[in-house]
Structure formats: C-alpha cells, structure tokens
Amino acid sequence: MRIFLTSTILLFSFISCYSQTDTDAGITDLEKNELRVNVISFIAFSGLEADYEYLFSEEASFGVSLLTRIGNPDDLDLIRNFSITPYYRQYFSRRYARGFFVEGFGMILRREETFLNFFNGTESEEVQRETNVALGISVGGKFLTKGGFVAEVFTGIGRTLSSDDDFFFSNIIARGGISLGYRF
C-alpha cells in the first residue's frame, strides 16, 4: 500500500509540475512565428519593409527584415533602395517574447542618391551608388493581443563597415518604425 501511495503522489507531482510550465496565454510550438509590416516606411518613405521573426525562447528570438523602395525616389528621401537585416532580440519581460527588447542587427544595404551639379552655368545630374554592410543596435517594445495581433515600436542606429572617403553618403544607418502583424 505504501508503494502504491508513494507512486501515486510522485505521479501527481510530475503531472502538476508539467502542467505548471509557462504557456503564457496558450503559447504552443505553432505560435512561435511572427510576420509584420513596417507602416512608417510605407507611409513616410515609400518603402515596403516586411519582417519574419522566430521566437525560440521566452526571452529571445531571431528574425530577418527585408526593405525595398516601392515609390518615387523623390518622396521624403529614403536613401536605401534595398536592405536585408538579420537580427537577434533579447526580451526583458515576464511575458512570452513581448515587452521591452534590445536588438543587435547586421544589414546588407544598397543605396543611391542623386546630386545636381551646377558648373559654369550648366546643370548635370550625378548618381552615387553603394552596396555596404552595417552593424547596429536597436531598442523597442512589442505588444500582443490574445488573438495574436502584434504591434511594435522600435528605433536603432548602426554604422557601415566600409566607406569610401570620396563617397557622399554618411556611414550612419538608422533603423526604426512602427510594425503591425500577426503571431502564429
């Protein structure tokens, strides 16, 4: 009888320990993916920036962002024509991958800028193009509804790794926006 009682107590102990794992509003293995669109780059800069993020733990994730220009280059100047940005995020919250985060990112970018030259009364147009790599850091916050809708606000800064002294571009890279999406 003692063995049965001891076995039963141990079994219920293991079951209760297993049932107390942090599922945070029903997080399952299927709810570790996010797709988002940065609405600021679309509205203000005529760019389309889409993000995919994989949440591999309660406090950490990695993802990739893809930005491309879709509008007139004379719009409120987005100098980058194309960039792909892999990133790693560390979350500082008791909730599963939400709240305040710090992000380290790398970026491969293609950018161009057009300059007008006025020399001896004639006007000429010069286009500067560059492909570069940058590293940087961002901070932000992520908010999630019970239905899986995600909103995040973030800002960051980075520096290109190589720069030609004759090139007109700054070697500072900005990253930021307001992204809306869905966790599934």
C-alpha positions as a Python dict, from the first residue, in 0.01 Angstrom:
ca = {
    (1, 'M'): (0, 0, 0),
    (2, 'R'): (285, 237, 82),
    (3, 'I'): (445, 180, -258),
    (4, 'F'): (112, 250, -432),
    (5, 'L'): (54, 567, -230),
    (6, 'T'): (412, 689, -287),
    (7, 'S'): (390, 613, -660),
    (8, 'T'): (57, 794, -686),
    (9, 'I'): (193, 1102, -508),
    (10, 'L'): (504, 1108, -729),
    (11, 'L'): (293, 1068, -1043),
    (12, 'F'): (66, 1358, -946),
    (13, 'S'): (374, 1567, -855),
    (14, 'F'): (522, 1517, -1200),
    (15, 'I'): (188, 1590, -1367),
    (16, 'S'): (140, 1909, -1167),
    (17, 'C'): (499, 2023, -1240),
    (18, 'Y'): (446, 1958, -1609),
    (19, 'S'): (115, 2145, -1613),
    (20, 'Q'): (274, 2448, -1448),
    (21, 'T'): (511, 2523, -1735),
    (22, 'D'): (478, 2878, -1860),
    (23, 'T'): (243, 2863, -2153),
    (24, 'D'): (153, 3235, -2129),
    (25, 'A'): (-193, 3255, -2281),
    (26, 'G'): (-168, 2926, -2467),
    (27, 'I'): (169, 2964, -2640),
    (28, 'T'): (232, 2648, -2838),
    (29, 'D'): (503, 2542, -3077),
    (30, 'L'): (286, 2675, -3357),
    (31, 'E'): (273, 3025, -3203),
    (32, 'K'): (642, 3100, -3231),
    (33, 'N'): (637, 3277, -3568),
    (34, 'E'): (556, 3639, -3650),
    (35, 'L'): (503, 3828, -3972),
    (36, 'R'): (496, 4209, -3962),
    (37, 'V'): (492, 4511, -4193),
    (38, 'N'): (655, 4842, -4100),
    (39, 'V'): (384, 5102, -4165),
    (40, 'I'): (616, 5402, -4113),
    (41, 'S'): (846, 5305, -4401),
    (42, 'F'): (539, 5255, -4620),
    (43, 'I'): (364, 5583, -4532),
    (44, 'A'): (658, 5820, -4490),
    (45, 'F'): (930, 5676, -4714),
    (46, 'S'): (755, 5486, -4997),
    (47, 'G'): (928, 5168, -4889),
    (48, 'L'): (795, 4823, -4813),
    (49, 'E'): (957, 4658, -4511),
    (50, 'A'): (845, 4310, -4407),
    (51, 'D'): (972, 4116, -4106),
    (52, 'Y'): (974, 3749, -4011),
    (53, 'E'): (1066, 3662, -3651),
    (54, 'Y'): (1107, 3321, -3489),
    (55, 'L'): (1065, 3309, -3110),
    (56, 'F'): (1296, 3033, -2992),
    (57, 'S'): (1256, 3102, -2619),
    (58, 'E'): (1057, 3311, -2375),
    (59, 'E'): (1325, 3580, -2376),
    (60, 'A'): (1495, 3557, -2716),
    (61, 'S'): (1424, 3550, -3088),
    (62, 'F'): (1590, 3598, -3420),
    (63, 'G'): (1447, 3734, -3740),
    (64, 'V'): (1507, 3896, -4073),
    (65, 'S'): (1374, 4216, -4224),
    (66, 'L'): (1356, 4292, -4595),
    (67, 'L'): (1316, 4651, -4718),
    (68, 'T'): (1269, 4768, -5075),
    (69, 'R'): (1170, 5103, -5222),
    (70, 'I'): (835, 5093, -5400),
    (71, 'G'): (765, 5459, -5466),
    (72, 'N'): (910, 5765, -5626),
    (73, 'P'): (1271, 5824, -5512),
    (74, 'D'): (1190, 6194, -5472),
    (75, 'D'): (947, 6118, -5188),
    (76, 'L'): (1062, 6203, -4836),
    (77, 'D'): (1404, 6062, -4915),
    (78, 'L'): (1464, 5702, -4819),
    (79, 'I'): (1822, 5668, -4936),
    (80, 'R'): (1827, 5287, -4908),
    (81, 'N'): (1682, 5119, -5215),
    (82, 'F'): (1715, 4770, -5071),
    (83, 'S'): (1829, 4613, -4744),
    (84, 'I'): (1819, 4276, -4577),
    (85, 'T'): (1861, 4286, -4198),
    (86, 'P'): (1906, 3976, -3982),
    (87, 'Y'): (1867, 4047, -3611),
    (88, 'Y'): (1872, 3890, -3265),
    (89, 'R'): (1642, 4018, -2988),
    (90, 'Q'): (1653, 3979, -2613),
    (91, 'Y'): (1324, 4050, -2429),
    (92, 'F'): (1306, 4185, -2073),
    (93, 'S'): (956, 4091, -1962),
    (94, 'R'): (777, 3821, -1769),
    (95, 'R'): (553, 3761, -2069),
    (96, 'Y'): (649, 3534, -2359),
    (97, 'A'): (856, 3739, -2610),
    (98, 'R'): (688, 4073, -2559),
    (99, 'G'): (752, 4399, -2382),
    (100, 'F'): (1083, 4588, -2387),
    (101, 'F'): (1360, 4444, -2606),
    (102, 'V'): (1717, 4514, -2716),
    (103, 'E'): (1821, 4407, -3064),
    (104, 'G'): (2156, 4357, -3232),
    (105, 'F'): (2140, 4369, -3612),
    (106, 'G'): (2351, 4334, -3922),
    (107, 'M'): (2245, 4489, -4251),
    (108, 'I'): (2335, 4442, -4615),
    (109, 'L'): (2218, 4751, -4800),
    (110, 'R'): (2207, 4901, -5146),
    (111, 'R'): (2156, 5276, -5165),
    (112, 'E'): (2179, 5556, -5415),
    (113, 'E'): (2146, 5930, -5414),
    (114, 'T'): (2116, 6179, -5700),
    (115, 'F'): (2303, 6508, -5688),
    (116, 'L'): (2264, 6809, -5914),
    (117, 'N'): (2591, 6974, -6015),
    (118, 'F'): (2597, 7333, -6133),
    (119, 'F'): (2925, 7407, -6305),
    (120, 'N'): (2987, 7701, -6543),
    (121, 'G'): (2615, 7762, -6578),
    (122, 'T'): (2529, 7406, -6681),
    (123, 'E'): (2334, 7158, -6477),
    (124, 'S'): (2428, 6792, -6465),
    (125, 'E'): (2298, 6503, -6261),
    (126, 'E'): (2530, 6266, -6075),
    (127, 'V'): (2410, 5939, -5923),
    (128, 'Q'): (2611, 5786, -5639),
    (129, 'R'): (2554, 5413, -5569),
    (130, 'E'): (2685, 5197, -5287),
    (131, 'T'): (2647, 4843, -5155),
    (132, 'N'): (2760, 4811, -4795),
    (133, 'V'): (2735, 4615, -4471),
    (134, 'A'): (2639, 4771, -4136),
    (135, 'L'): (2616, 4662, -3772),
    (136, 'G'): (2398, 4826, -3509),
    (137, 'I'): (2171, 4811, -3207),
    (138, 'S'): (1801, 4888, -3156),
    (139, 'V'): (1559, 4917, -2866),
    (140, 'G'): (1183, 4890, -2868),
    (141, 'G'): (864, 4745, -2729),
    (142, 'K'): (629, 4474, -2852),
    (143, 'F'): (259, 4444, -2769),
    (144, 'L'): (41, 4139, -2833),
    (145, 'T'): (-333, 4077, -2813),
    (146, 'K'): (-490, 3745, -2716),
    (147, 'G'): (-590, 3693, -3079),
    (148, 'G'): (-228, 3714, -3199),
    (149, 'F'): (-223, 4071, -3336),
    (150, 'V'): (125, 4224, -3283),
    (151, 'A'): (226, 4590, -3269),
    (152, 'E'): (581, 4705, -3208),
    (153, 'V'): (767, 5033, -3189),
    (154, 'F'): (1145, 5037, -3229),
    (155, 'T'): (1438, 5261, -3312),
    (156, 'G'): (1805, 5195, -3366),
    (157, 'I'): (2133, 5312, -3510),
    (158, 'G'): (2425, 5144, -3682),
    (159, 'R'): (2743, 5213, -3873),
    (160, 'T'): (2863, 5084, -4208),
    (161, 'L'): (3176, 4872, -4200),
    (162, 'S'): (3339, 5019, -4509),
    (163, 'S'): (3314, 5363, -4656),
    (164, 'D'): (3486, 5539, -4941),
    (165, 'D'): (3612, 5883, -4840),
    (166, 'D'): (3506, 6022, -5178),
    (167, 'F'): (3155, 5888, -5137),
    (168, 'F'): (2884, 6136, -5037),
    (169, 'F'): (2693, 5905, -4805),
    (170, 'S'): (2719, 5914, -4432),
    (171, 'N'): (2829, 5593, -4267),
    (172, 'I'): (2548, 5614, -4007),
    (173, 'I'): (2244, 5388, -4062),
    (174, 'A'): (1906, 5442, -3894),
    (175, 'R'): (1655, 5166, -3827),
    (176, 'G'): (1311, 5211, -3680),
    (177, 'G'): (939, 5223, -3723),
    (178, 'I'): (600, 5102, -3613),
    (179, 'S'): (525, 4748, -3725),
    (180, 'L'): (193, 4566, -3732),
    (181, 'G'): (149, 4195, -3783),
    (182, 'Y'): (37, 3859, -3656),
    (183, 'R'): (186, 3587, -3433),
    (184, 'F'): (104, 3232, -3539),
}
